[in-house]
Short mmCIF file of C-alpha atoms and ligand atoms in Angstrom, two decimals:
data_model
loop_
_atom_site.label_atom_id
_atom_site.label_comp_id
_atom_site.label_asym_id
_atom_site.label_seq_id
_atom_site.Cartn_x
_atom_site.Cartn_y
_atom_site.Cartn_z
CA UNK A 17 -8.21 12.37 -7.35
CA UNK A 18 -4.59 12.75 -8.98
CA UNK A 19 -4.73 9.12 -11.05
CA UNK A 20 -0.95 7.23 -11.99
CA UNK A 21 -1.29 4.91 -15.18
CA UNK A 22 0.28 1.58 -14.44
CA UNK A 23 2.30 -0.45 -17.25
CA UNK A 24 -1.62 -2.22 -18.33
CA UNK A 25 -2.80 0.91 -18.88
CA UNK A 26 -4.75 0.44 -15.90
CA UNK A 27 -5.54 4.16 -13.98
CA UNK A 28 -4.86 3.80 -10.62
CA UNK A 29 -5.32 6.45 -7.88
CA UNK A 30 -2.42 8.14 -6.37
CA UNK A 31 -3.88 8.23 -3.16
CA UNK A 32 -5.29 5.60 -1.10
CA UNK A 33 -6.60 4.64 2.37
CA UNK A 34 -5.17 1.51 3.88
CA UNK A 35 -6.87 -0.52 7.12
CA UNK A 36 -3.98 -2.34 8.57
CA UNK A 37 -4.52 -2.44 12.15
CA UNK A 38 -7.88 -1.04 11.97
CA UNK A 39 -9.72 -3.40 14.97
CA UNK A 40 -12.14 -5.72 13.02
CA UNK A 41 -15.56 -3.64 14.41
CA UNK A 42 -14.44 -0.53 13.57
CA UNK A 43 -13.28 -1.41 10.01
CA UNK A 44 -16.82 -0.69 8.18
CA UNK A 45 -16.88 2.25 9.38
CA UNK A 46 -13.45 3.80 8.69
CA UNK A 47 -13.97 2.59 4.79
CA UNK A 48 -17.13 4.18 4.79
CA UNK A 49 -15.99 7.45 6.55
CA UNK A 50 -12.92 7.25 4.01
CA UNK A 51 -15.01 7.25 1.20
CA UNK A 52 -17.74 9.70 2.24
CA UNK A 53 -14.32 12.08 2.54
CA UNK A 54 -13.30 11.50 -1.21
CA UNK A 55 -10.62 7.90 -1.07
CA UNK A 56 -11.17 6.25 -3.62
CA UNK A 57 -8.36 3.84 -3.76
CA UNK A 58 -8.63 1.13 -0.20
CA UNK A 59 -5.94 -1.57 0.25
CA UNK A 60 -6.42 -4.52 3.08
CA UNK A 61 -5.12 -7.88 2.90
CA UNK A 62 -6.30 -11.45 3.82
CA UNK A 63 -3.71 -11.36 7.05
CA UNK A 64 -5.30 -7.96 7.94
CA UNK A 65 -8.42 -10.46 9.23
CA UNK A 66 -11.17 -6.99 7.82
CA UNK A 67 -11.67 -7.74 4.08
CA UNK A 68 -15.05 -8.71 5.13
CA UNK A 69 -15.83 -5.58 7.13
CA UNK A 70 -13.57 -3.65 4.18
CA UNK A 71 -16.28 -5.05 1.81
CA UNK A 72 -19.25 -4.31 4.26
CA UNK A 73 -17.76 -0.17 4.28
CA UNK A 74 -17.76 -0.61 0.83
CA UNK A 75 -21.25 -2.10 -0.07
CA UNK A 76 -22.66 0.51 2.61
CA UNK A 77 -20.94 3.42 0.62
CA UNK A 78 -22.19 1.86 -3.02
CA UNK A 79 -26.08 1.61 -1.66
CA UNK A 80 -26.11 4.81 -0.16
CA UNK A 81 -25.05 6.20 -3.05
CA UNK A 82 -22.18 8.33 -2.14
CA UNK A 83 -20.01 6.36 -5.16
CA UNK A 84 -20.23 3.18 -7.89
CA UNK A 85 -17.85 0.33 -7.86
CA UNK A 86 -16.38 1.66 -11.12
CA UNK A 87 -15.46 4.89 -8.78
CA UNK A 88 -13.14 2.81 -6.55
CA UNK A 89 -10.16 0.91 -6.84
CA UNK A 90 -9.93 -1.85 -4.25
CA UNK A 91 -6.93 -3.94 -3.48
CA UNK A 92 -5.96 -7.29 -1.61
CA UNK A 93 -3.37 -9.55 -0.99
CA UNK A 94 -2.22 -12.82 -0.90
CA UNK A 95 -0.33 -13.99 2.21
CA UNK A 96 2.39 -16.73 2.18
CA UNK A 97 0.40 -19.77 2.66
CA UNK A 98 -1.75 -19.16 0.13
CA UNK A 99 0.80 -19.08 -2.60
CA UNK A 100 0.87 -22.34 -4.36
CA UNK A 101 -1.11 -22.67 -7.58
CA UNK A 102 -4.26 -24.21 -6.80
CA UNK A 103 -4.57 -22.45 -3.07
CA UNK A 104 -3.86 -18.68 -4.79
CA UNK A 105 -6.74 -19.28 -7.12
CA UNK A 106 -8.78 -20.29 -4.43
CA UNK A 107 -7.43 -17.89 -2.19
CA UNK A 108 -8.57 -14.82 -5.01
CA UNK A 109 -11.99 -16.18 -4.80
CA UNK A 110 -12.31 -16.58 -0.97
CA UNK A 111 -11.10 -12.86 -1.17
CA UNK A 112 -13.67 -11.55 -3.86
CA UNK A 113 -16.90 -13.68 -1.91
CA UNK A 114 -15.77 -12.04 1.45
CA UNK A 115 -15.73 -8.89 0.36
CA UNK A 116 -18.64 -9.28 -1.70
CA UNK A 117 -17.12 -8.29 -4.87
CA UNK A 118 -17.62 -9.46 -8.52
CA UNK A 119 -13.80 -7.78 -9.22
CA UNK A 120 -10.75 -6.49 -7.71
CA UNK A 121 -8.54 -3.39 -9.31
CA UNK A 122 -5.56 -4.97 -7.63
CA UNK A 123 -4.24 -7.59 -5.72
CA UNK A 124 -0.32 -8.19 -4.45
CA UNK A 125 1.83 -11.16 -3.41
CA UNK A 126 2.02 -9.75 0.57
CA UNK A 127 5.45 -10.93 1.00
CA UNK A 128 8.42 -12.73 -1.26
CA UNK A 129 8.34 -15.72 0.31
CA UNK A 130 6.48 -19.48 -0.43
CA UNK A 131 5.63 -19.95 -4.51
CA UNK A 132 5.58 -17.00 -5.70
CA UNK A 133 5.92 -18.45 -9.10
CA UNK A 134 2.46 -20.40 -8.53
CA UNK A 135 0.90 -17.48 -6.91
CA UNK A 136 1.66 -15.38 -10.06
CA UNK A 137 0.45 -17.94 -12.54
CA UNK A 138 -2.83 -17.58 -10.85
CA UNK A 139 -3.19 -14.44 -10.47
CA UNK A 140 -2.23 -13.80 -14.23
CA UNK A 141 -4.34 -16.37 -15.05
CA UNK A 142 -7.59 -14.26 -12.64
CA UNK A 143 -6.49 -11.36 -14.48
CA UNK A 144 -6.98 -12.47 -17.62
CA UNK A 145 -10.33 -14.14 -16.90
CA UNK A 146 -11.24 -10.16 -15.30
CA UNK A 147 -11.51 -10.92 -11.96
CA UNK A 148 -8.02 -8.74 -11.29
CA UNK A 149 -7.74 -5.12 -13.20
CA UNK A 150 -3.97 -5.05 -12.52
CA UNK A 151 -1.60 -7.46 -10.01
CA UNK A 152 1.58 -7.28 -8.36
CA UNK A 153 4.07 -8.00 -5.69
CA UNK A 154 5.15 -6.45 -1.67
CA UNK A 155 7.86 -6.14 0.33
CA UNK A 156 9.81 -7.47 -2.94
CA UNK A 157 13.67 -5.84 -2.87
CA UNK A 158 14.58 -4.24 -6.01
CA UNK A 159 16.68 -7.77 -6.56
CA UNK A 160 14.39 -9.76 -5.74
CA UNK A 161 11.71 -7.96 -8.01
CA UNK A 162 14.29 -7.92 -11.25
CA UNK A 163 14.85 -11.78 -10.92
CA UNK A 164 10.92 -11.89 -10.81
CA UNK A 165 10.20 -9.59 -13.63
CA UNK A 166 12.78 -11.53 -15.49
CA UNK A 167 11.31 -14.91 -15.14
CA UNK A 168 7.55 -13.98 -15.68
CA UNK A 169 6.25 -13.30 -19.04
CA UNK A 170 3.85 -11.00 -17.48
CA UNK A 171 5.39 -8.22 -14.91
CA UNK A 172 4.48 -6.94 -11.79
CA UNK A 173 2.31 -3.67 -12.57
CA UNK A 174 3.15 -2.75 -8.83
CA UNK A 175 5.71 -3.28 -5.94
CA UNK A 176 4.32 -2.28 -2.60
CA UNK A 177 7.26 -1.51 -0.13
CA UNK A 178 8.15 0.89 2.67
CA UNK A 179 8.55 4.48 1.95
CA UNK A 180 8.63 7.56 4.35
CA UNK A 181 11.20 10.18 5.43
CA UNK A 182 13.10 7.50 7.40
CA UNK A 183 13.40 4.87 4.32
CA UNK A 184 13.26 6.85 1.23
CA UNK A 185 14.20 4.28 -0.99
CA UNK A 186 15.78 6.65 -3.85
CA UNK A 187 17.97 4.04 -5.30
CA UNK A 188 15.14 1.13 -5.51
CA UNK A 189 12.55 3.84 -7.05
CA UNK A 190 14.94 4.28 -9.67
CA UNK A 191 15.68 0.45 -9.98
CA UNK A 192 11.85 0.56 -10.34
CA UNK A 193 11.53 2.89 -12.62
CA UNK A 194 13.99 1.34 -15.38
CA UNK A 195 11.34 -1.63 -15.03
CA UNK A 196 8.21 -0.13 -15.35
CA UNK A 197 7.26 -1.66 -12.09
CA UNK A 198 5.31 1.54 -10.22
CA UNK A 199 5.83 1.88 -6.28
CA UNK A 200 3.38 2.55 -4.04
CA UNK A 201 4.41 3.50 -0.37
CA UNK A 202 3.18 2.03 2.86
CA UNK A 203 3.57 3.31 6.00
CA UNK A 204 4.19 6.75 4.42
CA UNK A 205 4.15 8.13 7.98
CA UNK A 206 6.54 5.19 9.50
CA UNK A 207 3.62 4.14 11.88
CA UNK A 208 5.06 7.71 13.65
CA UNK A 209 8.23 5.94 14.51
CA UNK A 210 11.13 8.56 15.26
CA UNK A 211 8.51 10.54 16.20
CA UNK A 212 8.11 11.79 12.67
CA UNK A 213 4.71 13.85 13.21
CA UNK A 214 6.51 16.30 15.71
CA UNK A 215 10.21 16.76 13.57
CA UNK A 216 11.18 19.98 13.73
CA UNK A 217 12.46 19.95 9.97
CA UNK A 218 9.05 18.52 8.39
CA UNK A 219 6.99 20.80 10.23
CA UNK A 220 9.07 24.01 9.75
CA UNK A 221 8.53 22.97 5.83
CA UNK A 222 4.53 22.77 6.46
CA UNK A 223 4.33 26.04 8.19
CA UNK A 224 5.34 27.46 5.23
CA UNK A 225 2.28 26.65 3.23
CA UNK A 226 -0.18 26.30 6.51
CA UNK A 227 0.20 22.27 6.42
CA UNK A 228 1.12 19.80 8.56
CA UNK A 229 3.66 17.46 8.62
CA UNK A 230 1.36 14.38 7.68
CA UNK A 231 0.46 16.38 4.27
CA UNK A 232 4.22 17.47 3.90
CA UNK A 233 4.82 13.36 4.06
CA UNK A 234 2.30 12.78 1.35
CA UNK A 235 2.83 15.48 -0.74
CA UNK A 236 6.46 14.99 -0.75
CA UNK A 237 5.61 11.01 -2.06
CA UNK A 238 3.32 12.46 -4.73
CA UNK A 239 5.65 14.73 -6.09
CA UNK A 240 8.11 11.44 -6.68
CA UNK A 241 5.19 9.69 -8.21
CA UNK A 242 5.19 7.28 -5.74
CA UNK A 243 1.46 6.22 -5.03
CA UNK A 244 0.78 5.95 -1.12
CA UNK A 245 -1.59 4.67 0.93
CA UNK A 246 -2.54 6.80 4.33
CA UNK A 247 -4.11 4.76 7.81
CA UNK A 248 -6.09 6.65 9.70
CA UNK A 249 -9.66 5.83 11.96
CA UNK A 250 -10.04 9.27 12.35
CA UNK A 251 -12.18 11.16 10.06
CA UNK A 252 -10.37 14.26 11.36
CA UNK A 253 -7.29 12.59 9.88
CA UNK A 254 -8.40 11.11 6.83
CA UNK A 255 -9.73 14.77 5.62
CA UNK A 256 -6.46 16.65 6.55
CA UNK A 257 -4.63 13.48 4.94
CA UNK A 258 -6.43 14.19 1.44
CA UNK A 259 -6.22 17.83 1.63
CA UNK A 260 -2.89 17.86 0.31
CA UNK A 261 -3.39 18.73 -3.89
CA UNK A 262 -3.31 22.37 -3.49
CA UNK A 263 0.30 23.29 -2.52
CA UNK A 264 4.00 21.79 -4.25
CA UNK A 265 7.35 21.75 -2.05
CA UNK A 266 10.10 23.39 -3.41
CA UNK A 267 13.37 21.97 -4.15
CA UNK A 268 14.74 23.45 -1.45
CA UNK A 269 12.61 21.55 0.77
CA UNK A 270 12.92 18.45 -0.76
CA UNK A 271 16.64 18.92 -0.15
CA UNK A 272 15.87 19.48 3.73
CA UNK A 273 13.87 15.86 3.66
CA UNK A 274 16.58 13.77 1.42
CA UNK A 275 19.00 15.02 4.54
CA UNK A 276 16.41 13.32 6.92
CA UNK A 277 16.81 9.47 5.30
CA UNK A 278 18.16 6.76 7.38
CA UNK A 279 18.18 3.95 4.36
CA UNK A 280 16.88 1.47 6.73
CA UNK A 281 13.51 0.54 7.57
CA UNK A 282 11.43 1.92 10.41
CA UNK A 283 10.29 -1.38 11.59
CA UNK A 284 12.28 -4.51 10.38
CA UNK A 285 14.35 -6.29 7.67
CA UNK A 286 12.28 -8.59 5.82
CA UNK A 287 15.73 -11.12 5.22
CA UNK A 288 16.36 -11.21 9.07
CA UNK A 289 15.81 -14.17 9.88
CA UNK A 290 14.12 -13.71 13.46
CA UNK A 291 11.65 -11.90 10.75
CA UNK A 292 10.94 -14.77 8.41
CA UNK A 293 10.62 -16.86 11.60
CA UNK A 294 7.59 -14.16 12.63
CA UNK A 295 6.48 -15.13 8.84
CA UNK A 296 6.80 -18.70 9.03
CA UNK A 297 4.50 -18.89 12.73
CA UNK A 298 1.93 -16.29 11.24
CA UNK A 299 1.25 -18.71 8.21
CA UNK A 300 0.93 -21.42 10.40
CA UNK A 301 -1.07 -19.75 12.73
CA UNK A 302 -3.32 -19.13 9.54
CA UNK A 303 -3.08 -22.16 8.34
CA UNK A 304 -5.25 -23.51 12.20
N1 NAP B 650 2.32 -4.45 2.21
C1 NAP B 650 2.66 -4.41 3.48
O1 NAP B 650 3.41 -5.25 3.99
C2 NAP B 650 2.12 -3.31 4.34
C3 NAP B 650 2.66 -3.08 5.61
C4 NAP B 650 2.14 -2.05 6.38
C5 NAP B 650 1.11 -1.27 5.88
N2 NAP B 650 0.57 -1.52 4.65
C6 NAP B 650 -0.54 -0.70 4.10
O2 NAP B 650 -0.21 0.69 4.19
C7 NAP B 650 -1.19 1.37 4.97
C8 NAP B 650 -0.57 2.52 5.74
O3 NAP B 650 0.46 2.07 6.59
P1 NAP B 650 0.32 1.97 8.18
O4 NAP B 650 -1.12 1.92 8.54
O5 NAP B 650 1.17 0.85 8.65
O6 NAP B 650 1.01 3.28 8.74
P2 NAP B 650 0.96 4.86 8.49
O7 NAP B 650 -0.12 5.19 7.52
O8 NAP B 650 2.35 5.29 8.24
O9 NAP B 650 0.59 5.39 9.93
C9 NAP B 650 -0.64 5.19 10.53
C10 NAP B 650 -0.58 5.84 11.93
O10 NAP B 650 -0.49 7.26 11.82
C11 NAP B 650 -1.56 7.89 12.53
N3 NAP B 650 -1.97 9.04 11.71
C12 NAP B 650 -2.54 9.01 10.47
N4 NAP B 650 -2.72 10.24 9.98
C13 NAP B 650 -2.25 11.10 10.92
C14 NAP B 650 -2.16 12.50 11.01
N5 NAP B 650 -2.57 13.27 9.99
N6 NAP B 650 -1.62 13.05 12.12
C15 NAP B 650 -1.20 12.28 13.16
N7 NAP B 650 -1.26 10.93 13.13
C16 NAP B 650 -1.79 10.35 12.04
C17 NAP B 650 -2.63 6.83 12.67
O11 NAP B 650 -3.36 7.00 13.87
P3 NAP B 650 -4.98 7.06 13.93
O12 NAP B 650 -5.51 5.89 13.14
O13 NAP B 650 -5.29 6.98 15.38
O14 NAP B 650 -5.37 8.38 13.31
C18 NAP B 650 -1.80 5.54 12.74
O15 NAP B 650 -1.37 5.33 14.07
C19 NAP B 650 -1.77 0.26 5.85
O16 NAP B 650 -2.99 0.59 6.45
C20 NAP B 650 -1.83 -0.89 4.88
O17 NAP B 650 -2.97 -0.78 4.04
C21 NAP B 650 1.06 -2.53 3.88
#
């Protein structure tokens, strides 16, 4: 697997399988499937309500043999309640005893809002006790993420934020890059909003190389250097969704998708305030 170096020197995977929506009994399974296929990089999140079934996928993997811990590179994240101080350092623990792990290779600030500024000092603070290989921040603007890498000491090593054909985010990759702070994409596919797995454009650009438009999507983001993660509970899927290292899209069809962005997300603004309010009644609904 194609590896990106973050600014820690930590080697991340470019690739990655993510369980978001993946119904809580079929969760083991995917992760397993996923890394039987060859992911080695899996993201969930404490909201996600599967880091325990991530974890049990993972252990299953591990005894059977198929890979060592050291192989993968497993990531969680904090959601807004759990950002003060005290409540992120428990909340890292809670995540590393439910998943069963001694270690995580990363773990993200889920959304910009609550105490960030807490959250971080924890999670520094688990990093440099080892329990965190490399930490960082989601759904962070590129504003929002300058103001934060300008008041920590210690900077984000990744932003994880919305990128597929729909929301490119060319400006805000560069904003990132000036930082240092790497971007990794979810929802490379936009959930298939705008019916994106049947446009006419991306799949006249896969026929060219015998691929399909999923593997034009995530070829396209690892070309940019843009790590991204891939959903799928279909092993089907996940092996067509990996199978993407042995072909490179021209410039002229990286032309054709830059004509396909919209600049706006496929799904929501995370400032609108009928958004936050979403935020605000999940946390407390969390919180029960
Ligand atoms: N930080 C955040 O706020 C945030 C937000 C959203 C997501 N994420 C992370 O990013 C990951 C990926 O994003 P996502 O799950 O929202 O969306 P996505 O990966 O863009 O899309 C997943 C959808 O595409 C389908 N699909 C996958 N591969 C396909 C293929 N080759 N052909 C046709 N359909 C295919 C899947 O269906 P099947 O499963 O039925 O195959 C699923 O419905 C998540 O799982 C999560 O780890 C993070």
């Amino acid at each position: 697997m194609q590896t990106i170096k973050l600014n820690n020197g930590v080697e991340m995977p470019q690739l990655g399988f993510g369980v978001y929506q993946i119904p809580m009994d079929q969760t083991a399974e995917a992760v397993y499937q996923a890394i039987k296929i060859g992911y080695r990089l899996i993201d969930t999140a404490s909201i996600y309500g599967n880091e325990k079934e991530t974890g049990d996928g993972i252990k299953r993997a591990i005894d059977e043999g198929l890979v060592t811990r050291k192989d993968l590179f497993i990531t969680s994240k904090l959601f807004i309640l759990q950002a003060p101080e005290e409540k992120a350092e428990k909340t890292i623990e809670q995540s590393l005893r439910v998943m069963g792990l001694d270690y995580l290779d990363l773990y993200l600030i889920h959304q910009p809002y609550g105490d960030v500024y807490g959250a971080w000092r924890a999670m520094v603070a688990a990093q440099k006790s080892g329990k965190l290989r490399a930490i960082g921040i989601s759904n962070f603007k590129s504003a929002k993420m300058i103001e934060f890498v300008g008041l920590n000491d210690v900077k984000p090593q990744i932003n994880q934020i919305e990128v597929n054909p729909w929301n490119q985010r060319v400006e805000d990759q560069k904003w990132h890059e000036k930082y240092d702070v790497q971007i990794e994409a979810w929802a490379p596919f936009a959930e298939g909003h705008h019916e994106l797995f049947t446009n006419q454009v991306l799949s006249e650009i896969g026929q060219q190389y015998g691929k399909s438009v999923g593997q034009v999507v995530l070829r396209w983001l690892m070309q940019r250097g843009i790590i991204a993660l891939a959903k799928s509970v279909r092993p089907e899927r996940m092996k067509e969704n990996i199978d993407i290292f042995d072909f490179e899209l021209s410039k002229k069809d990286f032309e054709k998708i830059e004509a396909l962005d919209m600049k706006e997300s496929a799904f929501f603004d995370h400032d609108a305030p009928q958004q936050v309010e979403w935020f605000m009644n999940r946390m407390k609904d969390t919180e029960k």
